[in-house]
Short mmCIF file of C-alpha atoms in Angstrom, two decimals:
data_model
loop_
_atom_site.label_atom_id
_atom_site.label_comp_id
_atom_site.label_asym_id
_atom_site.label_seq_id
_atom_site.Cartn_x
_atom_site.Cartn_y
_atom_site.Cartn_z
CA UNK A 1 86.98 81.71 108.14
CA UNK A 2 89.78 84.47 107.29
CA UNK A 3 90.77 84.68 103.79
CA UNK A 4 93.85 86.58 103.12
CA UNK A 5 92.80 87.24 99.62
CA UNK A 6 89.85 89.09 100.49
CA UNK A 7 91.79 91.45 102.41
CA UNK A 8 91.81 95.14 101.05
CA UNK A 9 93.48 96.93 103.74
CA UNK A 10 96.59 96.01 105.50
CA UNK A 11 97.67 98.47 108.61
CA UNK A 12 101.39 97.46 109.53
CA UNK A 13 101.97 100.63 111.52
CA UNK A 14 103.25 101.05 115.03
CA UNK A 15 102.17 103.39 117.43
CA UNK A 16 104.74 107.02 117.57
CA UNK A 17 107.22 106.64 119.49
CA UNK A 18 109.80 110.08 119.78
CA UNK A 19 112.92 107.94 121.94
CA UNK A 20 113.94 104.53 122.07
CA UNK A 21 112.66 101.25 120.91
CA UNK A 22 114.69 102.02 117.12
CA UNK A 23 115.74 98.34 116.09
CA UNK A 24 111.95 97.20 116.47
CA UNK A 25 110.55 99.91 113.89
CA UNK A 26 112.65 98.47 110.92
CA UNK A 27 110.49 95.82 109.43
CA UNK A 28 112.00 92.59 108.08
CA UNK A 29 111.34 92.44 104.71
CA UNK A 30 110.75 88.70 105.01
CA UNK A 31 107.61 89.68 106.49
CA UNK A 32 106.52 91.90 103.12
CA UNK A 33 107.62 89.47 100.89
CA UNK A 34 105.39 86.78 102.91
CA UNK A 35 101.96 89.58 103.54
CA UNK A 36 102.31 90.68 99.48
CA UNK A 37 101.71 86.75 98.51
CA UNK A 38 99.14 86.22 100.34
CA UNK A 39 96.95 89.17 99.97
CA UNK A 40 96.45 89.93 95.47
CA UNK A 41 93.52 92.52 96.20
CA UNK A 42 94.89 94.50 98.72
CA UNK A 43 94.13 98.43 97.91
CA UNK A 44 95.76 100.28 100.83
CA UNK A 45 99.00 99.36 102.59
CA UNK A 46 99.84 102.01 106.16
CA UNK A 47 103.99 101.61 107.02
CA UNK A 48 103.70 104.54 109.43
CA UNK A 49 106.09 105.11 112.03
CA UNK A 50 108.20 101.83 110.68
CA UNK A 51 111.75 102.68 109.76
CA UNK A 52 113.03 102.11 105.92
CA UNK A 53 116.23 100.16 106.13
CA UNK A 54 118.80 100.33 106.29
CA UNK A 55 119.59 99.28 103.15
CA UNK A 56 123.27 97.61 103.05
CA UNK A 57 125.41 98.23 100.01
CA UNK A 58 124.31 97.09 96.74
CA UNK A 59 121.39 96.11 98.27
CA UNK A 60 118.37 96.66 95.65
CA UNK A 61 115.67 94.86 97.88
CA UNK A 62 113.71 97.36 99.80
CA UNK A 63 110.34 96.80 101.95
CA UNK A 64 107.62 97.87 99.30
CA UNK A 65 109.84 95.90 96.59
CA UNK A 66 107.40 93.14 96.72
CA UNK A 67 104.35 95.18 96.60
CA UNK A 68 104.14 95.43 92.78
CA UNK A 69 101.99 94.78 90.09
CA UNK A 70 102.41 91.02 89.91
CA UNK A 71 101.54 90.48 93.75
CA UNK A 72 99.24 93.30 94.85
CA UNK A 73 97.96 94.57 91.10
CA UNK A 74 94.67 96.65 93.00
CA UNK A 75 97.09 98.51 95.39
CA UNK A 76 96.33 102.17 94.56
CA UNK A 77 97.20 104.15 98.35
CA UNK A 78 100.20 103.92 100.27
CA UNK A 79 100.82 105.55 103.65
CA UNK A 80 104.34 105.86 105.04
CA UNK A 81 104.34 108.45 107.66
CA UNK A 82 106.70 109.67 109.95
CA UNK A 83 109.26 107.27 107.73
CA UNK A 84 112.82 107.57 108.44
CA UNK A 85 115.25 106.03 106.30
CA UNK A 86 117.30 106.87 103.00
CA UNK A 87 117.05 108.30 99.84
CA UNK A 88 115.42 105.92 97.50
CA UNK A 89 112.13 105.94 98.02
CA UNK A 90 111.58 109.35 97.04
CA UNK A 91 112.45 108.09 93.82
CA UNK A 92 109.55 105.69 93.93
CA UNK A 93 111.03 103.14 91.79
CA UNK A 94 109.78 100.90 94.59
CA UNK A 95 106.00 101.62 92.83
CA UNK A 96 106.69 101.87 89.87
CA UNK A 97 104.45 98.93 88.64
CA UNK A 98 102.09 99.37 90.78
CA UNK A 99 99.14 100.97 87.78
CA UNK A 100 96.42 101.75 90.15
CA UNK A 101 98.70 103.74 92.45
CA UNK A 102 96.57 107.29 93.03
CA UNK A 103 97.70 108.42 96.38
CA UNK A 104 101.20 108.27 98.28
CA UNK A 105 100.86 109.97 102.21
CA UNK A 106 104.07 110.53 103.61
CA UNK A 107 104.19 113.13 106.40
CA UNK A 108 106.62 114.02 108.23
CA UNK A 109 108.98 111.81 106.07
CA UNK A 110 113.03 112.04 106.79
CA UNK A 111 115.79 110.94 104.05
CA UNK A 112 118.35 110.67 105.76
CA UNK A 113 121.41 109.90 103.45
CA UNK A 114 123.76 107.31 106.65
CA UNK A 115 120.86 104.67 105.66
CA UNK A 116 121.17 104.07 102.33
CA UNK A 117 124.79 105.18 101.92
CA UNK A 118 125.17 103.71 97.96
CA UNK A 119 122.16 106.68 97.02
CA UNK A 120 123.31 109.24 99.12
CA UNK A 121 124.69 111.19 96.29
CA UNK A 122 121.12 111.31 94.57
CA UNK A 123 119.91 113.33 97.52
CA UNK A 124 121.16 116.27 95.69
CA UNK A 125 119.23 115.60 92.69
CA UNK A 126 116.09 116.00 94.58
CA UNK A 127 117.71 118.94 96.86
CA UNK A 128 120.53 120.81 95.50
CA UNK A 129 119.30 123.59 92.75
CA UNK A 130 122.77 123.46 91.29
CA UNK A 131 122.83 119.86 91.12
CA UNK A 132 124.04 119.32 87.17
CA UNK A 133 120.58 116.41 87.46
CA UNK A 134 117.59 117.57 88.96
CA UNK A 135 114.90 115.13 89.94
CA UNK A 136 111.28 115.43 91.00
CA UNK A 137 109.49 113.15 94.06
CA UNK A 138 108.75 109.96 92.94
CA UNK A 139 109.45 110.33 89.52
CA UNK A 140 109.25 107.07 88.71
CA UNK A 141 105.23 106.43 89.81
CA UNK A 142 103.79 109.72 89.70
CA UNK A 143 102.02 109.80 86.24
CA UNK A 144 99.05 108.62 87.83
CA UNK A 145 98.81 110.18 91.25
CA UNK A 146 96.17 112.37 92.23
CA UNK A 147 96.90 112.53 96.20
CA UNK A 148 99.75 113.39 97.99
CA UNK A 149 100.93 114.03 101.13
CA UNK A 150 104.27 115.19 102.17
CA UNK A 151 103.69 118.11 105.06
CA UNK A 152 107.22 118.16 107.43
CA UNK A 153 109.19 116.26 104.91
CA UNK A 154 112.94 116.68 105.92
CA UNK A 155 116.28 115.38 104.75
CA UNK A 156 120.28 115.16 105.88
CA UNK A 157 122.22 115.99 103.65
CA UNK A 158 125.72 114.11 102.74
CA UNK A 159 128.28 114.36 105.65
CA UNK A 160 125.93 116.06 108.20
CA UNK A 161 123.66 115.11 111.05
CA UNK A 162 121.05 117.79 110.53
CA UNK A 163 117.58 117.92 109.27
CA UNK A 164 116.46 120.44 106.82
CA UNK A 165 112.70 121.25 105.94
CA UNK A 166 112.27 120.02 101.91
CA UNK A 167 113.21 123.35 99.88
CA UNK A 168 110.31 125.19 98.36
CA UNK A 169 111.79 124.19 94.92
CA UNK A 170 111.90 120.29 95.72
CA UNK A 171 107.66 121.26 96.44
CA UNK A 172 107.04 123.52 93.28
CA UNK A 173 108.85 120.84 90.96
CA UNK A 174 106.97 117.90 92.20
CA UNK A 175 103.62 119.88 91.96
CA UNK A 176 105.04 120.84 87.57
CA UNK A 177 105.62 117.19 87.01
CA UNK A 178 102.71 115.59 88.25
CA UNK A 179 100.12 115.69 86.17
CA UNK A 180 97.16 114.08 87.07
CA UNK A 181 97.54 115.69 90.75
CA UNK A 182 94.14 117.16 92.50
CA UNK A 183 95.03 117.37 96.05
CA UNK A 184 98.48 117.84 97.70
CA UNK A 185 99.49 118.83 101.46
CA UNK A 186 102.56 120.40 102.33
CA UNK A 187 104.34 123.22 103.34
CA UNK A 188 104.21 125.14 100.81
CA UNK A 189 104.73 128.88 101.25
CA UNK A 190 101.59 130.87 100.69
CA UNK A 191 103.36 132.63 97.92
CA UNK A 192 104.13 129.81 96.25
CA UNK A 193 100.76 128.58 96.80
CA UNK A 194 99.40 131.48 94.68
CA UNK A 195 101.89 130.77 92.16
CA UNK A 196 100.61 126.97 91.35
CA UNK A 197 97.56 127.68 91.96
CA UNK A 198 97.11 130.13 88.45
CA UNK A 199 99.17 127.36 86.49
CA UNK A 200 97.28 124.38 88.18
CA UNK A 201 93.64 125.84 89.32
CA UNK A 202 92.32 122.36 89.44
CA UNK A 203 94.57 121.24 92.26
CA UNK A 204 93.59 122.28 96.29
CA UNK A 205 96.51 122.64 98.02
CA UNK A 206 96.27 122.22 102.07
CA UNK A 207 98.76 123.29 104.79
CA UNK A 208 98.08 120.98 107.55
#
C-alpha cells in the first residue's frame, strides 16, 4: 500500500503551455498546505510551468510557505521553471528554513511586479544599480546552496508591461554572495564568465 511518508519526490508540474489555459496553472495553496503534511521526507519538490500567485495585498501566504523545516525538514532541491508570478520569491524567504536546501532550478523564471503588487517596489533592489538597497537572489536561503539554475530569468519592471533579460549585475552579485555555490547556469556574458571564474575557480558555470 502507498505511504505518503515514504515519498521523496513530488512532481506537481504541468505540461508548457505558451497561450491559454492561465487560471488552471495557479495552484491553490490549499493543495500545498495538504501535500507538505502528508509527505515529512520529501527531498525534491518540481512547480514547473505552475503560476506563483497572485498574491493579494498583505497577503504573506505563498505556495512553498508550507514547505519548511517543520513539515518537509529533508527537502534539499526545488524546481520552479518557467514560473511566472511576482517578486518575492526571489527573495527566498519562502525557504528560508528549509536547512538541507542545496539546489534551487528556476529557468526561464518571470517577476513580474502586477502579481504581487505590495513587493513591487523591492524589484528594484534586485534590479536597479542605483537602487539606495541592493539585494542578491534569494538572499534569505542561499548560504547553503551549491546548485542553481536561473538561464532566461526575466522581470517587469514597476508601471510597464515588458520583460527584460536579468541584468548582468543581478548574475555577478548572486554568484559574490553565495558561498557554498559549485555549479550555476545562466546567461552570463562570457566576459563576465572569465571574471568569476578567477575569483571563484571552484564553481563551473554553464550557458544552456
Amino acid at each position: 500500500s502507498l505511504s505518503f511518508g515514504s515519498i521523496t519526490s513530488l512532481d506537481l508540474s504541468v505540461s508548457h503551455c505558451k497561450h491559454g489555459g492561465e487560471l488552471n496553472r495557479v495552484l491553490p495553496r490549499g493543495i500545498t498546505w495538504l501535500l507538505s503534511t502528508m509527505m515529512p521526507n520529501l527531498v525534491e519538490l518540481d512547480l514547473s510551468n505552475l503560476h506563483g500567485g497572485p498574491i493579494k495585498e498583505g497577503d504573506s501566504i505563498s505556495e512553498l510557505a508550507l514547505f519548511n523545516a517543520t513539515n518537509c525538514p529533508n527537502l534539499s532541491k526545488v524546481v520552479w521553471n518557467n514560473r511566472i508570478g511576482g517578486g518575492y520569491f526571489l527573495r527566498g524567504r519562502d525557504l528560508k528554513t528549509l536547512t538541507n536546501l542545496r539546489e534551487v532550478w528556476a529557468d526561464n523564471l518571470l517577476c513580474d511586479w502586477r502579481y504581487d503588487k505590495l513587493f513591487a517596489p523591492l524589484l528594484s533592489q534586485f534590479f536597479d544599480e542605483n537602487s539606495i538597497i541592493q539585494r542578491f537572489f534569494f538572499f534569505a536561503c542561499n548560504e547553503k546552496l551549491e546548485r542553481v539554475s536561473l538561464l532566461g530569468g526575466r522581470y517587469v519592471k514597476i508601471g510597464t508591461n515588458d520583460a527584460i533579460e536579468f541584468p548582468q549585475m543581478s548574475l555577478i552579485r548572486f554568484v559574490r554572495n553565495t558561498p557554498q555555490l559549485r555549479w550555476f547556469r545562466s546567461d552570463l556574458a562570457e566576459e563576465n564568465v572569465r571574471m568569476l571564474s578567477e575569483e571563484r575557480p571552484e564553481i563551473t558555470f554553464v550557458a544552456s
